[in-house]
Amino acid sequence: MIQIEHLSKTFGAITAVEDVSLSVAEGQICILLGPSGCGKTTTLKMINRLIAPTSGTIRIAGRDTAELDSVTLKRSIGYVIQQVGLFPNMTVEDNICVVPNLLGWDKTKSRKRAAELLEVVALDPAMFLQRYPCELSGGQQQRVGVARALAADPPVMLMDEPFGAIDPINREVIQDEFMRIQRQVGKTVLFVSHDIDEAMKMADCVALFHDGRIEQFGTPDDLLAQPASEFVASFMGGDRVMKRLRLMRSVDVASQVPPRQGGSSPAQLVVKPGDDLRQVLSQLLGCGQDWALCNDSDGRFVGYVHQADILARLADHTMPRVH
Amino acid sequence: METLRFILDNHGLISLLLGQHLFIVALAVGLAILTGVPIGIAISQHAGLRRWVLALAAVLMTIPSAALFGLMIPVLSLVGYGIGVVPAVIALFLYSQLPIIRNTSTAISNIDPALREAAIGMGMSPWQRLRKVELPLAVPLIMAGVRMATVINIGIAAIAAYIGAGGLGSLIIRGITQTDTRQLLAGALVISVIAIAADYALYALQRLLTPRGLNTSTLIARRLEEATT
């Protein structure tokens, strides 16, 4: 869907982005991750040509974006920024209708769309359509920001640290919310972040940037399990093994093999299929048991989660396999 | 009391002079808005140019009004308008430039860069950005400049009576030459009152033109009202 080939950007003598190539399949979330000043935002802004590339090509749906008029290109891409940038002189409705209006949509159609989108981002249209941005909390503003970017139903969304200014508790909430929206709308998303947990949680693929280059491109599990360099290993952190556990659910390791009798106390630990393995392992260690029951929300038996199976998963490719 | 009686006895003359006075000021400020706002917008994105233009406007402002009116006479005599309304309007027009240009350019250049980035990123043209986002947000500050220009000019216009432009300054001059305190005070009083009244009227206009989303206090009041009904 998005193919970037040999993209570079120099500002005078400074090279901000150097020979970046990556491709993102339709409906996937690709996170551009890295420390500040690593060129990830510059890369993002070259896609909707807020910054003109020095060299390289960007294709969206097979089409070279350099052939498109810059304004047409921008209107066809959803754009969300950290500071949100809702226009304070416009109501929520008018903010969402900005791009539809620029595209000359019929008024009733764009208004209907605004109401629909507020539902999508879990804000009550009756309550919020006529409000002004100054009447919204930070989290609500960013939801409206996402709705505004979705307004003209663009196939591609660019998001520049969209949840970076939101407090940690609400950030988790809005991340989950966004994942729910994404399952519904299936956009191709390029997302800039410096938050490794956010990347591990949301990304289908991650491009880890360092000094204007891509240090490693792969799935979150690839980066955690097989860091390509010292930099990647240190950026992912010393606890990257534990971070890998967050990517797996107890249902992934649940087995029908019953535990050997006599090992555990009768007070058995019960986990849900959706619980991540870090949480499960932590609970197992906490109560000194080596297995847990996995039951679904109706209490039906799904399988047994053995501590040994969890550890085996990590060994899976954290260490080179010995034959 | 005597002054008030004088005003009441001569209300015909005073309203005529008041009309002249307001006409000169309104014409000068009106023309100054037409030039000052576009100049302010144009210089808002160029720090170097902005400094020069504002310095020039500030220099104009420091010329004493009597001197400026005096300067107009020989210059405009060349085209046959040495005295009267024309030089008065031109002088007041020049005095209006500084507050209007300065406030406009400050308002536009102080707009949150995130809004500009969002607007560009969504595909607004520079003109659409100006019309839909930047100008509406700049209204309060631009209007504050217009109010300042108007109030200053209502005072300065009194001196324009010396070059035959009429207006309430005529009463003051006549009061001085005839040592008639009543006329002098009447002129001064009416000028003060219309300066205050104009400021209030323009403030009301400013509130009317300011986008509702910028006015937090009225929004809170509105919500409270909604909540109670």
XYZ file of C-alpha atoms in Angstrom:
552
model
C 0.000 0.000 0.000
C 2.783 2.398 0.974
C 6.196 1.784 -0.514
C 9.094 4.028 0.349
C 12.306 3.544 -1.615
C 15.688 5.117 -0.932
C 14.132 8.185 0.659
C 16.591 10.868 1.787
C 16.351 14.402 3.086
C 19.177 16.825 3.658
C 18.850 20.277 5.219
C 21.982 22.104 4.083
C 24.885 20.050 5.356
C 22.719 18.021 7.734
C 21.323 14.695 6.626
C 18.044 14.177 8.449
C 16.921 11.031 6.656
C 19.244 8.728 4.764
C 18.271 6.020 2.300
C 15.096 4.869 4.039
C 13.156 2.067 2.418
C 10.124 0.336 3.841
C 6.767 -0.931 2.773
C 3.523 -1.232 4.661
C 0.719 -3.543 3.579
C -2.857 -2.339 3.369
C -4.637 -2.188 6.721
C -1.460 -2.435 8.765
C -0.061 -0.147 11.425
C 3.611 0.625 10.949
C 5.286 2.490 13.790
C 8.304 4.655 13.136
C 10.120 4.341 16.427
C 13.260 6.003 17.708
C 14.796 8.651 19.933
C 14.104 12.309 19.168
C 15.987 13.761 16.217
C 16.331 10.390 14.511
C 14.449 11.400 11.358
C 11.177 9.599 11.988
C 8.976 12.704 11.896
C 10.812 14.033 8.831
C 10.118 10.713 7.107
C 6.438 10.952 8.018
C 6.136 14.523 6.773
C 7.680 13.612 3.438
C 4.801 11.208 2.823
C 2.193 13.997 2.700
C 4.859 16.350 1.405
C 4.840 18.809 4.293
C 8.567 18.363 3.677
C 9.836 17.803 0.140
C 12.119 14.770 -0.211
C 15.666 15.348 -1.466
C 15.658 12.009 -3.252
C 13.785 8.739 -3.318
C 10.251 7.708 -4.192
C 7.069 7.241 -2.209
C 4.257 5.187 -3.683
C 0.765 5.012 -2.269
C -1.388 2.275 -3.806
C 1.221 1.937 -6.539
C 1.128 5.613 -7.458
C 4.206 7.802 -7.197
C 3.134 10.678 -4.946
C 5.562 13.057 -6.675
C 3.169 13.022 -9.651
C 0.262 14.233 -7.525
C -0.522 17.853 -6.773
C 0.647 18.581 -3.210
C -2.740 19.876 -1.996
C -4.667 16.947 -3.524
C -2.191 14.563 -1.910
C -2.623 16.160 1.537
C -6.412 16.062 1.311
C -6.291 12.359 0.486
C -4.250 11.470 3.587
C -5.496 11.624 7.174
C -3.112 13.582 9.386
C -3.047 13.609 13.194
C -0.484 15.525 15.247
C 0.485 15.476 18.905
C -0.777 19.008 19.573
C -4.071 17.955 17.897
C -4.461 21.366 16.238
C -8.257 21.601 16.397
C -9.307 25.029 15.141
C -10.568 26.873 18.245
C -12.901 29.100 16.205
C -14.841 26.124 14.851
C -17.229 23.704 16.548
C -16.343 20.022 16.743
C -18.655 19.462 13.780
C -16.986 22.130 11.649
C -13.551 20.813 12.593
C -14.466 17.321 11.422
C -15.992 18.723 8.224
C -12.860 20.664 7.207
C -11.567 18.213 4.606
C -15.032 17.207 3.306
C -15.736 20.936 2.817
C -12.427 21.435 1.018
C -13.385 18.521 -1.229
C -16.730 20.181 -1.907
C -18.963 17.585 -0.300
C -22.648 18.273 0.073
C -23.385 19.860 3.493
C -25.894 17.259 4.681
C -23.519 14.470 3.708
C -20.561 15.919 5.592
C -22.682 16.650 8.671
C -23.996 13.126 8.697
C -20.416 11.930 8.418
C -19.332 14.090 11.383
C -22.029 12.569 13.594
C -21.083 9.050 12.461
C -17.433 9.629 13.220
C -18.114 10.960 16.706
C -19.908 7.671 17.382
C -16.852 5.827 16.073
C -14.540 7.648 18.491
C -17.014 7.036 21.327
C -18.233 10.600 21.847
C -21.961 11.285 21.949
C -22.821 13.398 18.859
C -25.793 15.073 20.527
C -23.508 16.310 23.264
C -20.323 17.115 21.368
C -21.112 18.226 17.778
C -21.773 21.842 18.750
C -19.031 22.162 21.350
C -15.868 24.150 20.852
C -12.393 22.666 21.324
C -11.787 24.696 24.505
C -14.672 22.801 26.099
C -13.035 19.397 25.623
C -10.468 17.514 27.705
C -7.136 16.577 26.117
C -8.277 13.013 25.452
C -11.565 14.183 23.928
C -9.697 16.650 21.713
C -7.458 13.897 20.386
C -10.478 11.691 19.673
C -11.948 14.546 17.654
C -8.521 14.909 15.985
C -8.702 11.270 14.919
C -12.296 11.709 13.739
C -11.245 14.755 11.723
C -8.464 12.789 10.057
C -10.924 10.011 9.172
C -13.543 12.418 7.798
C -12.990 11.985 4.074
C -12.281 8.260 4.550
C -8.646 8.420 3.427
C -6.988 5.029 2.858
C -3.801 6.231 4.573
C -3.374 7.890 7.965
C -0.247 9.602 9.206
C -0.036 10.084 12.954
C 2.757 12.081 14.569
C 2.975 11.043 18.243
C -0.799 11.391 18.477
C -1.089 10.234 22.090
C 2.191 11.700 23.348
C 0.613 14.593 25.230
C -2.007 12.522 27.033
C -1.451 11.316 30.608
C -0.416 7.637 30.942
C -3.778 6.340 32.159
C -5.811 8.004 29.440
C -3.129 7.128 26.892
C -3.759 3.418 27.502
C -7.484 4.031 27.101
C -7.169 5.980 23.871
C -4.677 3.440 22.466
C -7.174 0.630 23.070
C -9.854 2.825 21.588
C -7.759 3.460 18.509
C -7.081 -0.265 18.064
C -10.833 -0.865 18.188
C -11.414 1.876 15.602
C -8.654 0.455 13.432
C -10.288 -2.992 13.456
C -13.416 -1.262 12.200
C -11.873 1.011 9.532
C -8.747 -0.923 8.502
C -6.598 2.038 7.444
C -2.978 1.831 6.465
C -1.343 3.752 9.283
C 2.103 5.228 9.657
C 2.594 6.244 13.238
C 5.533 8.078 14.790
C 6.326 7.246 18.410
C 9.205 7.292 20.830
C 7.327 5.112 23.292
C 8.472 1.524 22.951
C 5.496 0.127 24.884
C 3.112 1.942 22.587
C 4.934 0.492 19.581
C 4.915 -3.043 20.956
C 1.232 -2.759 21.740
C -0.062 -1.251 18.514
C 2.298 -2.041 15.663
C 2.029 -4.706 13.017
C 5.522 -3.694 11.980
C 8.112 -1.367 13.468
C 10.833 0.660 11.784
C 13.421 1.538 14.394
C 15.262 4.722 13.399
C 18.714 5.823 14.458
C 20.549 8.863 13.066
C 18.292 9.144 10.027
C 18.532 5.494 9.030
C 16.385 2.474 9.666
C 18.296 0.322 12.119
C 15.831 -2.547 11.928
C 12.466 -3.152 10.286
C 10.264 -6.031 11.385
C 7.453 -7.178 13.631
C 7.573 -6.136 17.294
C 8.522 -9.712 18.179
C 11.408 -9.665 15.646
C 12.861 -6.559 17.247
C 12.563 -7.965 20.747
C 13.670 -11.484 19.979
C 16.334 -10.849 17.375
C 17.706 -7.330 17.670
C 19.845 -6.646 14.617
C 22.403 -4.485 16.413
C 23.640 -3.254 19.757
C 21.573 -0.096 19.305
C 18.345 -2.024 18.757
C 19.058 -4.269 21.743
C 19.714 -1.320 24.040
C 16.766 0.704 22.718
C 14.398 -2.216 23.256
C 15.716 -2.425 26.810
C 17.224 -5.005 29.118
C 13.753 -6.336 29.872
C 12.968 -7.101 26.256
C 12.345 -10.742 27.087
C 9.580 -9.656 29.432
C 8.268 -7.243 26.796
C 7.952 -10.197 24.406
C 5.657 -11.850 26.919
C 3.261 -8.939 26.579
C 2.852 -9.741 22.895
C 1.532 -13.242 23.665
C -1.795 -14.255 25.176
C -2.455 -17.162 27.471
C -4.652 -18.740 24.796
C -1.504 -18.994 22.627
C 0.135 -21.425 25.052
C -2.930 -23.082 26.576
C -2.594 -26.843 26.228
C -4.831 -29.794 26.950
C -2.012 -31.598 28.769
C -3.069 -31.817 32.427
C -0.527 -30.987 35.117
C 1.072 -33.799 37.052
C -0.967 -34.478 40.158
C 0.130 -33.465 43.593
C 2.377 -30.533 42.653
C 0.077 -27.615 43.382
C -2.092 -26.473 46.193
C -5.879 -26.750 45.715
C -6.399 -22.942 45.417
C -5.857 -22.849 41.672
C -5.056 -19.710 39.685
C -7.542 -18.992 36.856
C -6.655 -16.717 33.915
C -8.551 -15.476 30.869
C -7.598 -16.400 27.277
C -6.870 -12.738 26.475
C -4.521 -12.137 29.408
C -0.980 -11.417 28.282
C 1.734 -13.832 29.334
C 3.692 -11.266 31.325
C 0.696 -10.848 33.583
C 0.109 -14.609 33.791
C 3.743 -15.366 34.559
C 3.823 -12.648 37.179
C 0.748 -14.149 38.852
C 2.221 -17.657 38.715
C 5.461 -16.479 40.285
C 3.517 -14.476 42.842
C 1.594 -17.472 44.159
C 4.397 -19.959 43.642
C 2.542 -22.227 41.251
C 3.701 -23.774 38.013
C 0.426 -23.864 36.101
C -2.881 -22.011 35.824
C -6.327 -22.817 34.488
C -7.409 -20.854 31.449
C -11.193 -20.312 31.369
C -13.154 -18.070 29.025
C -15.469 -15.326 30.260
C -18.361 -17.796 30.602
C -16.197 -19.973 32.846
C -15.715 -22.682 30.208
C -12.407 -24.537 30.307
C -9.974 -23.543 27.522
C -6.738 -25.244 28.594
C -3.893 -25.352 31.046
C -1.185 -22.686 31.033
C 2.083 -24.209 32.194
C 4.956 -22.063 33.359
C 7.281 -24.370 31.469
C 5.400 -23.707 28.213
C 5.710 -19.952 28.732
C 9.452 -20.250 29.230
C 9.691 -22.530 26.199
C 8.001 -19.832 24.113
C 10.685 -17.345 25.077
C 13.466 -19.764 24.297
C 11.763 -20.163 20.944
C 13.963 -17.680 19.251
C 15.501 -15.443 21.836
C 18.520 -17.671 21.688
C 19.951 -19.267 18.586
C 18.636 -22.766 18.292
C 21.136 -25.537 18.919
C 20.735 -28.623 16.809
C -23.930 74.158 34.429
C -23.217 76.998 32.077
C -21.412 74.586 29.782
C -24.333 72.192 29.781
C -26.735 75.053 29.046
C -24.481 76.131 26.184
C -24.561 72.600 24.770
C -28.351 72.442 25.031
C -28.838 75.913 23.522
C -26.542 75.149 20.603
C -27.361 71.519 20.026
C -27.949 72.152 16.314
C -24.460 73.505 15.764
C -22.898 70.923 18.036
C -24.519 67.989 16.222
C -23.308 69.423 12.917
C -19.733 69.663 14.242
C -20.059 66.227 15.839
C -21.100 64.794 12.466
C -18.086 66.395 10.757
C -15.802 65.127 13.488
C -17.043 61.536 13.295
C -17.008 61.611 9.498
C -13.313 62.528 9.411
C -12.365 59.898 11.977
C -14.504 57.140 10.460
C -13.185 57.781 6.961
C -9.558 57.833 8.152
C -9.849 54.693 10.311
C -11.891 52.931 7.638
C -9.208 53.546 5.025
C -6.521 52.596 7.540
C -8.196 49.206 8.128
C -8.219 48.604 4.366
C -4.467 49.170 4.173
C -3.264 48.277 7.679
C -4.780 44.792 7.906
C -3.321 43.537 4.590
C 0.050 45.135 5.412
C -0.018 43.540 8.862
C -0.786 40.120 7.354
C 1.896 40.529 4.698
C 4.645 41.382 7.164
C 3.623 38.840 9.813
C 5.751 36.088 8.298
C 8.840 38.201 7.593
C 10.606 39.275 10.777
C 13.016 41.674 8.994
C 10.361 43.443 6.942
C 8.119 43.583 9.980
C 10.729 45.490 11.974
C 11.149 48.103 9.246
C 7.461 48.625 8.609
C 6.658 48.949 12.304
C 9.566 51.368 12.809
C 8.277 53.539 9.964
C 4.744 53.493 11.376
C 6.110 54.382 14.808
C 7.998 57.352 13.340
C 4.755 58.606 11.760
C 3.103 58.334 15.139
C 5.752 60.490 16.842
C 5.251 63.475 14.524
C 3.304 66.035 16.596
C -0.157 66.412 15.137
C 0.087 70.186 14.706
C 3.308 69.714 12.739
C 1.801 66.988 10.559
C -1.227 69.142 9.742
C 1.161 72.004 8.980
C 3.244 69.796 6.695
C 0.140 68.782 4.759
C -0.604 72.339 3.725
C 2.316 72.993 1.323
C 2.340 69.409 0.028
C -1.359 69.167 -0.693
C -1.576 72.730 -1.968
C 0.149 71.462 -5.080
C -3.003 69.513 -5.914
C -5.357 72.118 -4.534
C -6.272 70.424 -1.249
C -4.001 72.308 1.166
C -6.629 72.805 3.827
C -9.926 71.189 4.777
C -11.078 67.622 5.174
C -8.548 65.988 2.808
C -5.343 66.789 4.744
C -7.121 66.002 8.029
C -8.183 62.556 6.819
C -4.708 61.844 5.435
C -3.033 62.774 8.735
C -5.422 60.696 10.811
C -5.042 57.836 8.340
C -1.273 57.905 8.905
C -1.680 57.955 12.686
C -3.951 54.873 12.503
C -1.374 52.734 10.753
C 0.768 51.815 13.750
C -1.879 50.295 16.035
C -3.641 48.504 13.204
C -0.551 47.115 11.457
C 1.149 46.162 14.694
C -1.860 44.395 16.164
C -2.669 42.559 12.939
C 0.849 41.278 12.408
C 1.208 40.290 16.068
C -2.116 38.453 15.974
C -1.231 36.496 12.839
C 2.330 35.646 13.848
C 1.222 34.541 17.330
C -1.166 31.910 15.990
C -0.233 28.493 17.380
C 2.137 26.834 14.866
C 0.297 23.537 15.457
C -2.846 25.070 13.924
C -0.893 26.175 10.897
C 0.640 22.725 10.547
C -2.740 21.022 10.897
C -4.252 23.382 8.317
C -1.454 22.800 5.804
C -1.431 19.062 6.526
C -5.133 18.815 5.758
C -4.635 20.512 2.415
C -5.792 24.101 2.967
C -4.370 26.659 0.553
C -2.729 29.770 2.092
C -5.838 31.788 1.280
C -8.176 29.216 2.862
C -5.964 29.127 5.930
C -6.123 32.900 6.240
C -9.868 33.135 5.738
C -11.009 30.131 7.776
C -8.476 29.991 10.579
C -6.011 32.857 10.910
C -8.272 35.891 10.420
C -11.075 34.638 12.689
C -8.509 33.969 15.416
C -6.901 37.388 14.878
C -10.175 39.328 15.192
C -9.901 40.279 18.885
C -6.415 41.740 18.530
C -7.113 43.477 15.213
C -10.232 45.056 16.706
C -8.242 46.190 19.736
C -5.932 48.024 17.306
C -8.899 49.610 15.550
C -10.317 50.792 18.862
C -7.010 52.309 19.851
C -6.687 54.088 16.497
C -10.240 55.412 16.762
C -9.866 56.792 20.270
C -6.534 58.447 19.457
C -7.969 59.971 16.295
C -11.066 61.364 17.959
C -8.687 63.403 20.142
C -6.277 64.397 17.381
C -9.113 65.356 15.019
C -9.838 68.327 17.303
C -6.623 69.917 16.093
C -7.709 69.470 12.469
C -10.039 72.399 13.014
C -6.957 74.624 12.670
C -6.633 73.610 9.018
C -10.278 74.161 8.336
C -11.517 70.611 8.580
C -14.333 71.566 10.951
C -15.433 69.228 13.689
C -15.679 69.769 17.429
C -12.178 71.304 17.494
C -13.800 74.465 16.096
C -15.563 74.996 19.413
C -12.324 74.685 21.324
C -10.461 77.096 19.034
C -13.272 79.601 19.190
C -13.397 79.199 22.958
C -9.705 80.020 23.162
C -9.769 82.995 20.802
C -12.920 84.459 22.355
C -11.830 83.483 25.883
C -15.200 81.749 26.189
C -14.788 78.915 28.672
C -18.242 77.546 27.903
C -17.436 76.843 24.270
C -14.017 75.465 25.097
C -15.381 73.116 27.750
C -18.338 72.115 25.598
C -15.985 71.052 22.778
C -13.675 69.181 25.138
C -16.572 67.472 26.937
C -18.313 66.275 23.808
C -15.033 64.966 22.388
C -14.337 62.970 25.551
C -17.828 61.549 25.594
C -17.720 60.388 21.974
C -14.254 58.898 22.453
C -15.547 56.773 25.312
C -18.756 55.946 23.473
C -16.850 54.921 20.325
C -14.598 52.670 22.371
C -17.604 50.932 23.915
C -19.388 50.616 20.591
C -16.332 49.089 18.947
C -15.868 46.777 21.898
C -19.409 45.526 21.358
C -18.588 45.017 17.682
C -15.418 43.155 18.648
C -17.415 40.755 20.834
C -19.826 40.241 17.983
C -17.066 39.456 15.481
C -15.008 37.237 17.807
C -15.676 33.551 17.099
C -17.687 31.980 19.923
C -15.115 29.272 20.447
C -12.590 31.847 21.650
C -14.838 33.218 24.318
C -14.492 30.779 27.173
C -16.561 32.700 29.687
C -19.678 32.934 27.519
C -19.314 29.267 26.645
C -19.284 28.315 30.311
C -22.330 30.497 30.894
C -24.090 28.794 27.984
C -23.352 25.324 29.352
C -24.618 26.296 32.780
C -27.796 27.610 31.230
C -28.262 24.399 29.254
C -27.669 22.349 32.371
C -30.340 24.176 34.334
C -33.044 24.126 31.657
